[in-house]
């Protein structure tokens, strides 16, 4: 009887429909991250490249949705830069994607990204622009900046804000760093999801 | 002397009738009192007629006034204008008009608007207690740091104009930092500029708490509550495939207030 109950339980868990996250209407923790490929992007030096999830070899991937025009993104740019610097030499790769709609396209598109890459030299990561906004839709991205930490199997293990304060001096909890550290150490992630904070992403009506 | 006193008494009872139908909470933006219907304010309204009619009676009974040609021509339901040709009785008409214009001033949209800092708990209390006549409450979440919110704010003002007299209570909640005097100043300046002549709040609990309470990641967002304060509908940007538009909000409210089940 116990075996039956246990196996039924296991079956139920495995067959359970995928619910969306607490703060995300499209994807959930533990779910396979939506694929993306051939996204037009800028190298840190401003040269053109393309972004494909399947090409990334590192164990841990951090996908962050950004937008040039957003003051909250600006507030996080140094922190994202520092994160990339701190994890150099570790099997972690961060990539950024802008999925801005027509309203802020001019400020956020690839030309603008390239210009800033060259001028400000703040991007130590590949930064793409998805004009179709499909990647944003697939990830259920609602804000910029919004972070998704993926494990070796490319399952989403953390999503939401980078930390608990827009003001760097007031940060107490570093959610993204903690999640990445936990994955690298083979430990469980304590905080798996937080509400993303930042500018809203406007998706153009199709 | 007697006639004057009687006219004064009639004027006062007329005033009492005028103010008894209104809530005693007059004031900009923190009241959900409906604007006084025009027929109550206008000189040719029924109450004015009442006063005029009584004056006719008085005039007829007073020997010295029957000589006045206007008095004999007057019928009980004559408009007020006729009365004004005759300076007596000045007291009634002046008192009535003063009261009417005082009410009008406080309810005019040109009065400065206000923003109130309140706790979330208090806010929940406020939207759960409504004056009779209020069927639904619409709450718009916005912030000074949100350009799309500011661009769309006029829609809320428009909804207030269109639906306030159909039983809709209109409220804005700023997702700004209640503890930043600069931000509150900016918020108030914006509300003034947009003529937000309704209730405007910001939560003392904090910005993050505000997002948590309304359970949204991004603003603008619109929430509709029943007269009991329970949420009946929300319009958000949180689903990329189904981000709301203000046209949808207006359509929805139109149907809701017309009594169509949705």
Tab-separated table of C-alpha atoms in Angstrom, chain B residues 3 22 30 40 52 59 62 67 75 77-78 96 103-104 108 130 144 150 156-157 159-160 196 239 244 252 257:
chain	number	residue	atom	x	y	z
B	3	UNK	CA	-42.642	89.679	7.673
B	22	UNK	CA	-24.960	66.231	1.200
B	30	UNK	CA	-10.784	63.252	0.346
B	40	UNK	CA	-30.464	72.134	-6.607
B	52	UNK	CA	-40.793	82.381	-3.807
B	59	UNK	CA	-46.885	89.676	0.310
B	62	UNK	CA	-49.242	92.482	4.060
B	67	UNK	CA	-49.670	97.827	-3.976
B	75	UNK	CA	-47.723	82.842	-9.595
B	77	UNK	CA	-44.179	78.463	-9.643
B	78	UNK	CA	-42.614	81.483	-11.267
B	96	UNK	CA	-29.462	80.646	-0.958
B	103	UNK	CA	-20.519	74.360	-2.402
B	104	UNK	CA	-19.618	74.903	-6.027
B	108	UNK	CA	-14.793	72.698	-8.775
B	130	UNK	CA	-18.266	53.762	0.933
B	144	UNK	CA	6.721	60.181	-10.719
B	150	UNK	CA	2.263	59.954	-16.291
B	156	UNK	CA	-8.080	58.469	-14.882
B	157	UNK	CA	-9.118	62.114	-14.851
B	159	UNK	CA	-12.941	58.395	-16.045
B	160	UNK	CA	-13.623	60.584	-13.052
B	196	UNK	CA	-6.600	65.156	-10.204
B	239	UNK	CA	1.688	39.169	-18.545
B	244	UNK	CA	-3.725	46.135	-20.488
B	252	UNK	CA	-14.997	47.550	-18.570
B	257	UNK	CA	-21.590	50.726	-13.985
